[in-house]
Amino acid sequence: MTKYIGFCLFILLLLFGFYIYQNNLASQRQPLSYDDEQEGLEKQITIRFSHVVAENTPKGLAAQKFAELVSEKTNGQVKVDIFQNGILYSDGEEYEALKRGDVEMIAPSFSKLIDTVPQWKVLDLPFIFNRASQVEAVFAGQTSERLLSMIKDNEVKGLAFWSNGFKQMTNDETPLLEPEDFRGHTFRVMPGSVIEKQFRLLNAYTVVMPFNEVYQGLETREINGQENTISNIYSKRLYQVQQHLTISNHGYLGYAVMVNKQFWDDLPKDIQGKIQEAMRETTLWNMKEAAKMNDQQLQHIKNHSTIQIYHLTEQQKKEWLQTFQPLYKEIEDEIGHDLIELIKSPPDEER
Ligand code: LMR
């Protein structure tokens, strides 16, 4: 009898075990409930775009335009998150952050990259750019592709050149008209040996300083002058802590827009195409907007501040150029005459 009861219990346990196993299988076969938020997340691609200037600047606005176009062209699949004013990385940090993949896109001024791409020194030569059509041909034509292909770091891919505008000089003690006027003054420079040498030839001192510290540097008189575009002078209110502004147009501030190479290579080909299309449209848009913006903001500075504004005469410009000749010679010896000529007369310039 005991044996019989034990046998029945054993059969019951077997049946119970089988029932549990079947239930488990059934629940695994049931479809998961549809979660559209999760599906969206899976496909969404985010580009973190870090830069150091304000939103209302040529680069700040170009980044926003690019974000809009990318979203439109990819039906929202690619999202560009913009981090402006150096809130993520300062000028000295952003290139390394891009290489590590901590951000996907940056657009530093090319001056800051000449240790990495020495041929770009040519772009920093004073007065190498002197016409809008020349800037457009270099930045948006075949020359830009040649310049971008000179980036040799494997972690980085160059996508485009964006514009800000011509650089001007400011100082808080004296008008800067003759080369001799610079003697003994201390100027903030962005990183880049050509700009430093430019000031050495003017017998001035230089301090390399991140862009977002320039206002304070001028206010505390750690430096007493600086060079930048009107849009950067305006958006960072540098004109409020300077007495003299010379419209010299002696240099050009442009940006190399770059993407993390691994991130780029992992993108589907059609997405790469759409991003490139958005970049091309933004580049052309940015050039026109930048010129307009610098003009409008110069007008605003004229109307709303006490800074004295001077325009370099042709004779003064000749004297500056004469002073900079050793720098031309040095860069020519280093990177060759051809590249200098290419920038001076780009092949697809329409005059
Ligand atoms: C500067 O450092 O003055 C500029 O390169 C800032 C910028 O990105 O326009």
Short mmCIF file of C-alpha atoms and ligand atoms in Angstrom, two decimals:
data_model
loop_
_atom_site.label_atom_id
_atom_site.label_comp_id
_atom_site.label_asym_id
_atom_site.label_seq_id
_atom_site.Cartn_x
_atom_site.Cartn_y
_atom_site.Cartn_z
CA MET A 1 0.00 0.00 0.00
CA THR A 2 2.76 2.46 0.97
CA LYS A 3 4.53 1.56 -2.25
CA TYR A 4 1.36 2.31 -4.20
CA ILE A 5 0.91 5.76 -2.55
CA GLY A 6 4.59 6.60 -3.22
CA PHE A 7 4.18 5.64 -6.89
CA CYS A 8 1.05 7.86 -7.22
CA LEU A 9 2.90 10.81 -5.62
CA PHE A 10 5.80 10.31 -8.04
CA ILE A 11 3.40 10.40 -11.08
CA LEU A 12 1.71 13.52 -9.69
CA LEU A 13 5.06 15.28 -9.30
CA LEU A 14 6.04 14.34 -12.85
CA LEU A 15 2.76 15.76 -14.22
CA PHE A 16 3.20 18.96 -12.21
CA GLY A 17 6.77 19.41 -13.51
CA PHE A 18 5.61 18.87 -17.11
CA TYR A 19 2.82 21.45 -16.64
CA ILE A 20 5.32 24.10 -15.38
CA TYR A 21 7.69 23.40 -18.30
CA GLN A 22 4.87 23.78 -20.89
CA ASN A 23 3.75 27.05 -19.33
CA ASN A 24 7.25 28.44 -19.54
CA LEU A 25 7.58 27.55 -23.20
CA ALA A 26 4.24 29.15 -24.00
CA SER A 27 5.16 32.39 -22.32
CA GLN A 28 8.46 32.50 -24.25
CA ARG A 29 6.56 32.08 -27.55
CA GLN A 30 4.25 35.02 -26.84
CA PRO A 31 5.13 38.17 -28.83
CA LEU A 32 6.53 41.09 -26.77
CA SER A 33 4.19 44.01 -26.51
CA TYR A 34 5.11 46.78 -29.05
CA ASP A 35 7.04 49.68 -27.57
CA ASP A 36 7.48 52.45 -30.14
CA GLU A 37 9.75 54.46 -27.85
CA GLN A 38 12.21 51.58 -27.70
CA GLU A 39 12.15 51.14 -31.44
CA GLY A 40 12.94 54.83 -31.90
CA LEU A 41 15.84 54.65 -29.47
CA GLU A 42 17.36 51.71 -31.26
CA LYS A 43 17.56 53.55 -34.55
CA GLN A 44 18.35 57.06 -33.32
CA ILE A 45 21.88 58.27 -34.07
CA THR A 46 23.20 61.20 -32.05
CA ILE A 47 26.03 63.49 -33.08
CA ARG A 48 27.45 65.45 -30.15
CA PHE A 49 28.80 68.67 -31.67
CA SER A 50 31.09 70.68 -29.39
CA HIS A 51 32.31 74.23 -30.09
CA VAL A 52 33.59 77.23 -28.13
CA VAL A 53 31.66 80.22 -29.46
CA ALA A 54 28.23 81.68 -28.71
CA GLU A 55 25.03 80.66 -30.50
CA ASN A 56 24.65 84.01 -32.29
CA THR A 57 27.88 83.69 -34.27
CA PRO A 58 28.59 82.32 -37.76
CA LYS A 59 29.74 78.98 -36.32
CA GLY A 60 26.98 78.83 -33.71
CA LEU A 61 24.30 79.47 -36.35
CA ALA A 62 25.91 77.11 -38.86
CA ALA A 63 25.87 74.32 -36.27
CA GLN A 64 22.13 74.93 -35.72
CA LYS A 65 21.43 75.05 -39.45
CA PHE A 66 23.36 71.80 -39.92
CA ALA A 67 21.36 70.16 -37.11
CA GLU A 68 18.07 71.22 -38.73
CA LEU A 69 19.10 69.99 -42.19
CA VAL A 70 20.38 66.66 -40.87
CA SER A 71 17.15 66.06 -38.98
CA GLU A 72 15.06 67.01 -42.03
CA LYS A 73 17.04 64.84 -44.46
CA THR A 74 17.09 61.77 -42.21
CA ASN A 75 13.48 62.16 -41.01
CA GLY A 76 14.71 62.65 -37.47
CA GLN A 77 16.83 59.52 -37.43
CA VAL A 78 20.02 61.52 -36.87
CA LYS A 79 19.98 64.11 -34.12
CA VAL A 80 22.71 66.72 -33.65
CA ASP A 81 23.15 67.83 -30.02
CA ILE A 82 25.07 71.10 -29.89
CA PHE A 83 27.30 72.07 -26.93
CA GLN A 84 28.34 75.71 -27.47
CA ASN A 85 30.47 78.21 -25.51
CA GLY A 86 33.00 75.52 -24.60
CA ILE A 87 30.60 74.00 -22.03
CA LEU A 88 31.97 70.52 -22.77
CA TYR A 89 35.53 71.20 -23.93
CA SER A 90 37.71 74.30 -24.32
CA ASP A 91 39.67 74.98 -27.51
CA GLY A 92 42.70 73.15 -26.11
CA GLU A 93 40.70 70.02 -25.29
CA GLU A 94 38.21 69.49 -28.08
CA TYR A 95 40.50 67.82 -30.64
CA GLU A 96 41.62 65.13 -28.19
CA ALA A 97 37.98 64.62 -27.13
CA LEU A 98 37.06 64.06 -30.78
CA LYS A 99 39.88 61.57 -31.23
CA ARG A 100 38.75 59.62 -28.15
CA GLY A 101 35.18 59.61 -29.45
CA ASP A 102 33.87 61.57 -26.43
CA VAL A 103 32.17 63.85 -28.98
CA GLU A 104 31.42 63.08 -32.62
CA MET A 105 31.95 66.49 -34.22
CA ILE A 106 33.93 69.69 -33.63
CA ALA A 107 34.78 72.78 -35.69
CA PRO A 108 37.90 74.48 -34.31
CA SER A 109 39.60 77.28 -36.18
CA PHE A 110 42.23 75.83 -38.50
CA SER A 111 44.92 77.89 -36.71
CA LYS A 112 44.55 75.59 -33.70
CA LEU A 113 45.39 72.54 -35.81
CA ILE A 114 48.58 73.57 -37.54
CA ASP A 115 50.73 71.36 -35.33
CA THR A 116 48.66 68.43 -36.58
CA VAL A 117 48.34 69.58 -40.20
CA PRO A 118 51.43 71.76 -40.83
CA GLN A 119 50.38 72.62 -44.40
CA TRP A 120 47.47 74.63 -42.96
CA LYS A 121 49.98 77.21 -41.73
CA VAL A 122 49.53 78.79 -45.12
CA LEU A 123 45.93 79.70 -44.18
CA ASP A 124 47.19 81.79 -41.27
CA LEU A 125 49.59 83.93 -43.28
CA PRO A 126 48.62 87.57 -42.83
CA PHE A 127 46.81 88.99 -45.89
CA ILE A 128 46.84 85.64 -47.74
CA PHE A 129 43.07 86.05 -48.06
CA ASN A 130 41.77 89.36 -49.37
CA ARG A 131 38.53 88.69 -51.28
CA ALA A 132 35.25 86.98 -50.44
CA SER A 133 35.31 85.08 -53.77
CA GLN A 134 38.75 83.69 -52.91
CA VAL A 135 37.57 82.51 -49.47
CA GLU A 136 34.56 80.86 -51.08
CA ALA A 137 36.68 79.09 -53.70
CA VAL A 138 39.14 77.79 -51.10
CA PHE A 139 36.52 76.75 -48.54
CA ALA A 140 33.86 75.30 -50.79
CA GLY A 141 35.73 74.25 -53.92
CA GLN A 142 38.20 71.49 -54.80
CA THR A 143 40.92 73.20 -52.72
CA SER A 144 38.98 72.45 -49.53
CA GLU A 145 39.01 68.72 -50.40
CA ARG A 146 42.76 68.85 -50.93
CA LEU A 147 43.26 70.67 -47.62
CA LEU A 148 41.00 68.26 -45.71
CA SER A 149 42.83 65.25 -47.14
CA MET A 150 45.98 66.54 -45.40
CA ILE A 151 44.60 65.46 -42.00
CA LYS A 152 46.68 62.40 -41.16
CA ASP A 153 45.29 61.42 -37.75
CA ASN A 154 43.49 58.07 -38.22
CA GLU A 155 40.80 58.91 -35.67
CA VAL A 156 39.60 62.00 -37.53
CA LYS A 157 37.85 62.74 -40.83
CA GLY A 158 37.55 66.28 -42.22
CA LEU A 159 34.14 67.16 -43.61
CA ALA A 160 34.19 70.86 -44.52
CA PHE A 161 35.53 74.33 -43.91
CA TRP A 162 33.21 76.91 -42.42
CA SER A 163 33.75 80.66 -42.32
CA ASN A 164 33.66 83.31 -39.69
CA GLY A 165 35.35 86.26 -41.38
CA PHE A 166 38.32 88.59 -41.56
CA LYS A 167 40.17 89.34 -38.34
CA GLN A 168 40.64 92.82 -36.91
CA MET A 169 42.97 94.23 -34.24
CA THR A 170 42.00 95.80 -30.93
CA ASN A 171 43.99 97.49 -28.18
CA ASP A 172 43.25 99.53 -25.08
CA GLU A 173 46.09 102.09 -25.26
CA THR A 174 46.88 103.16 -28.77
CA PRO A 175 45.47 103.02 -32.30
CA LEU A 176 47.17 100.22 -34.25
CA LEU A 177 47.96 101.70 -37.65
CA GLU A 178 51.70 101.45 -38.25
CA PRO A 179 53.72 98.30 -37.45
CA GLU A 180 55.58 100.38 -34.86
CA ASP A 181 52.31 100.90 -32.91
CA PHE A 182 52.38 97.26 -31.74
CA ARG A 183 55.75 97.48 -30.04
CA GLY A 184 55.69 96.35 -26.40
CA HIS A 185 51.94 95.58 -26.24
CA THR A 186 50.69 92.17 -25.13
CA PHE A 187 48.18 90.37 -27.36
CA ARG A 188 46.08 87.33 -26.72
CA VAL A 189 46.57 84.72 -29.42
CA MET A 190 44.77 81.48 -30.08
CA PRO A 191 47.13 78.47 -30.28
CA GLY A 192 49.05 78.44 -33.57
CA SER A 193 52.68 79.35 -34.28
CA VAL A 194 52.03 81.53 -37.36
CA ILE A 195 49.88 84.00 -35.43
CA GLU A 196 52.45 84.16 -32.65
CA LYS A 197 55.21 84.88 -35.16
CA GLN A 198 53.08 87.55 -36.79
CA PHE A 199 53.04 89.46 -33.47
CA ARG A 200 56.76 88.84 -32.87
CA LEU A 201 57.48 90.57 -36.18
CA LEU A 202 55.47 93.50 -34.86
CA ASN A 203 57.64 93.52 -31.72
CA ALA A 204 54.64 92.67 -29.54
CA TYR A 205 54.30 90.06 -26.78
CA THR A 206 51.77 87.24 -26.93
CA VAL A 207 49.82 85.15 -24.44
CA VAL A 208 48.11 81.96 -25.67
CA MET A 209 44.67 81.99 -24.04
CA PRO A 210 41.45 80.00 -24.51
CA PHE A 211 38.77 81.99 -26.30
CA ASN A 212 36.39 82.02 -23.36
CA GLU A 213 38.96 83.72 -21.11
CA VAL A 214 39.75 86.65 -23.41
CA TYR A 215 37.19 89.09 -21.94
CA GLN A 216 38.57 88.56 -18.46
CA GLY A 217 42.16 88.75 -19.71
CA LEU A 218 41.43 92.16 -21.22
CA GLU A 219 39.47 93.36 -18.22
CA THR A 220 42.22 92.44 -15.77
CA ARG A 221 44.85 93.73 -18.24
CA GLU A 222 46.77 90.49 -18.33
CA ILE A 223 46.69 91.29 -22.05
CA ASN A 224 45.97 94.67 -23.58
CA GLY A 225 45.08 93.72 -27.13
CA GLN A 226 43.81 90.88 -29.27
CA GLU A 227 42.83 89.96 -32.82
CA ASN A 228 39.51 88.46 -33.84
CA THR A 229 36.54 88.78 -36.16
CA ILE A 230 33.87 91.38 -35.52
CA SER A 231 31.40 88.63 -34.68
CA ASN A 232 33.66 87.24 -31.92
CA ILE A 233 34.49 90.75 -30.67
CA TYR A 234 30.77 91.51 -30.57
CA SER A 235 29.39 88.27 -29.11
CA LYS A 236 31.96 88.21 -26.28
CA ARG A 237 31.63 92.01 -25.70
CA LEU A 238 35.38 92.51 -26.16
CA TYR A 239 34.67 95.98 -27.60
CA GLN A 240 33.51 97.05 -24.13
CA VAL A 241 36.97 96.49 -22.65
CA GLN A 242 39.03 97.95 -25.53
CA GLN A 243 39.55 101.53 -26.73
CA HIS A 244 40.76 101.10 -30.32
CA LEU A 245 39.61 98.86 -33.15
CA THR A 246 41.47 98.70 -36.46
CA ILE A 247 39.61 97.24 -39.44
CA SER A 248 42.69 95.59 -40.87
CA ASN A 249 41.26 92.41 -42.42
CA HIS A 250 44.76 91.03 -41.98
CA GLY A 251 43.84 87.40 -41.33
CA TYR A 252 40.98 85.01 -41.93
CA LEU A 253 39.21 82.99 -39.27
CA GLY A 254 37.81 79.77 -40.67
CA TYR A 255 36.93 76.41 -39.16
CA ALA A 256 37.70 72.80 -40.02
CA VAL A 257 34.57 70.73 -39.37
CA MET A 258 35.67 67.25 -38.38
CA VAL A 259 34.01 64.01 -37.34
CA ASN A 260 35.27 61.01 -35.36
CA LYS A 261 36.38 58.55 -38.04
CA GLN A 262 35.22 55.36 -36.31
CA PHE A 263 31.76 56.86 -35.74
CA TRP A 264 31.66 57.92 -39.41
CA ASP A 265 32.76 54.54 -40.75
CA ASP A 266 30.07 52.79 -38.68
CA LEU A 267 27.27 54.89 -40.21
CA PRO A 268 25.18 53.34 -42.98
CA LYS A 269 26.22 54.68 -46.42
CA ASP A 270 22.88 56.40 -47.08
CA ILE A 271 23.13 58.27 -43.76
CA GLN A 272 26.68 59.38 -44.60
CA GLY A 273 25.36 60.74 -47.91
CA LYS A 274 22.59 62.69 -46.21
CA ILE A 275 24.97 64.17 -43.65
CA GLN A 276 27.34 65.22 -46.42
CA GLU A 277 24.48 66.82 -48.32
CA ALA A 278 23.49 68.76 -45.17
CA MET A 279 27.12 69.79 -44.68
CA ARG A 280 27.42 71.12 -48.27
CA GLU A 281 24.26 73.19 -47.93
CA THR A 282 25.33 74.51 -44.52
CA THR A 283 28.78 75.49 -45.83
CA LEU A 284 27.32 77.66 -48.60
CA TRP A 285 24.70 79.14 -46.29
CA ASN A 286 27.30 79.87 -43.59
CA MET A 287 29.54 81.85 -45.95
CA LYS A 288 26.79 84.31 -46.84
CA GLU A 289 25.44 84.57 -43.29
CA ALA A 290 28.92 85.12 -41.81
CA ALA A 291 29.64 88.12 -44.05
CA LYS A 292 26.19 89.63 -43.31
CA MET A 293 26.58 89.08 -39.58
CA ASN A 294 30.04 90.68 -39.33
CA ASP A 295 28.74 93.78 -41.22
CA GLN A 296 25.65 94.14 -39.02
CA GLN A 297 27.58 93.68 -35.80
CA LEU A 298 30.24 96.23 -36.81
CA GLN A 299 27.39 98.67 -37.33
CA HIS A 300 26.04 97.83 -33.90
CA ILE A 301 29.45 98.37 -32.26
CA LYS A 302 29.73 101.75 -34.06
CA ASN A 303 26.30 102.83 -32.86
CA HIS A 304 26.40 101.50 -29.31
CA SER A 305 29.92 101.89 -27.98
CA THR A 306 32.67 104.42 -27.51
CA ILE A 307 35.43 102.34 -29.09
CA GLN A 308 37.41 104.28 -31.73
CA ILE A 309 37.31 102.61 -35.15
CA TYR A 310 40.03 103.04 -37.80
CA HIS A 311 40.40 101.63 -41.30
CA LEU A 312 43.83 100.61 -42.50
CA THR A 313 44.89 102.65 -45.56
CA GLU A 314 46.53 101.01 -48.59
CA GLN A 315 49.87 102.55 -47.58
CA GLN A 316 49.59 101.20 -44.02
CA LYS A 317 48.63 97.78 -45.35
CA LYS A 318 51.77 97.78 -47.53
CA GLU A 319 53.88 98.51 -44.46
CA TRP A 320 52.29 95.64 -42.53
CA LEU A 321 52.83 93.32 -45.49
CA GLN A 322 56.45 94.38 -45.70
CA THR A 323 56.89 93.56 -42.01
CA PHE A 324 55.40 90.08 -42.55
CA GLN A 325 57.68 89.12 -45.46
CA PRO A 326 60.03 86.97 -43.29
CA LEU A 327 57.01 84.90 -42.26
CA TYR A 328 56.06 84.29 -45.91
CA LYS A 329 59.64 83.23 -46.60
CA GLU A 330 59.65 80.86 -43.62
CA ILE A 331 56.36 79.18 -44.57
CA GLU A 332 57.39 78.95 -48.21
CA ASP A 333 60.60 77.18 -47.19
CA GLU A 334 58.64 74.83 -44.96
CA ILE A 335 55.62 73.89 -47.05
CA GLY A 336 56.45 75.08 -50.54
CA HIS A 337 55.51 77.84 -52.91
CA ASP A 338 52.76 75.87 -54.68
CA LEU A 339 50.41 75.72 -51.73
CA ILE A 340 50.78 79.45 -51.13
CA GLU A 341 49.96 80.09 -54.79
CA LEU A 342 47.00 77.71 -54.63
CA ILE A 343 45.44 79.69 -51.77
CA LYS A 344 46.23 83.04 -53.38
CA SER A 345 44.59 81.99 -56.69
CA PRO A 346 42.29 79.01 -56.14
CA PRO A 347 41.42 77.28 -59.44
CA ASP A 348 37.64 77.54 -59.18
CA GLU A 349 37.38 81.15 -58.13
CA GLU A 350 34.76 83.08 -60.11
CA ARG A 351 35.83 86.68 -60.37
C1 LMR B 1 39.42 82.09 -31.06
O1 LMR B 1 39.98 81.29 -30.31
O2 LMR B 1 39.55 83.31 -30.99
C2 LMR B 1 38.50 81.55 -32.13
O3 LMR B 1 39.12 80.47 -32.74
C3 LMR B 1 37.20 81.14 -31.51
C4 LMR B 1 36.30 80.56 -32.55
O4 LMR B 1 36.14 79.35 -32.53
O5 LMR B 1 35.76 81.33 -33.34
#
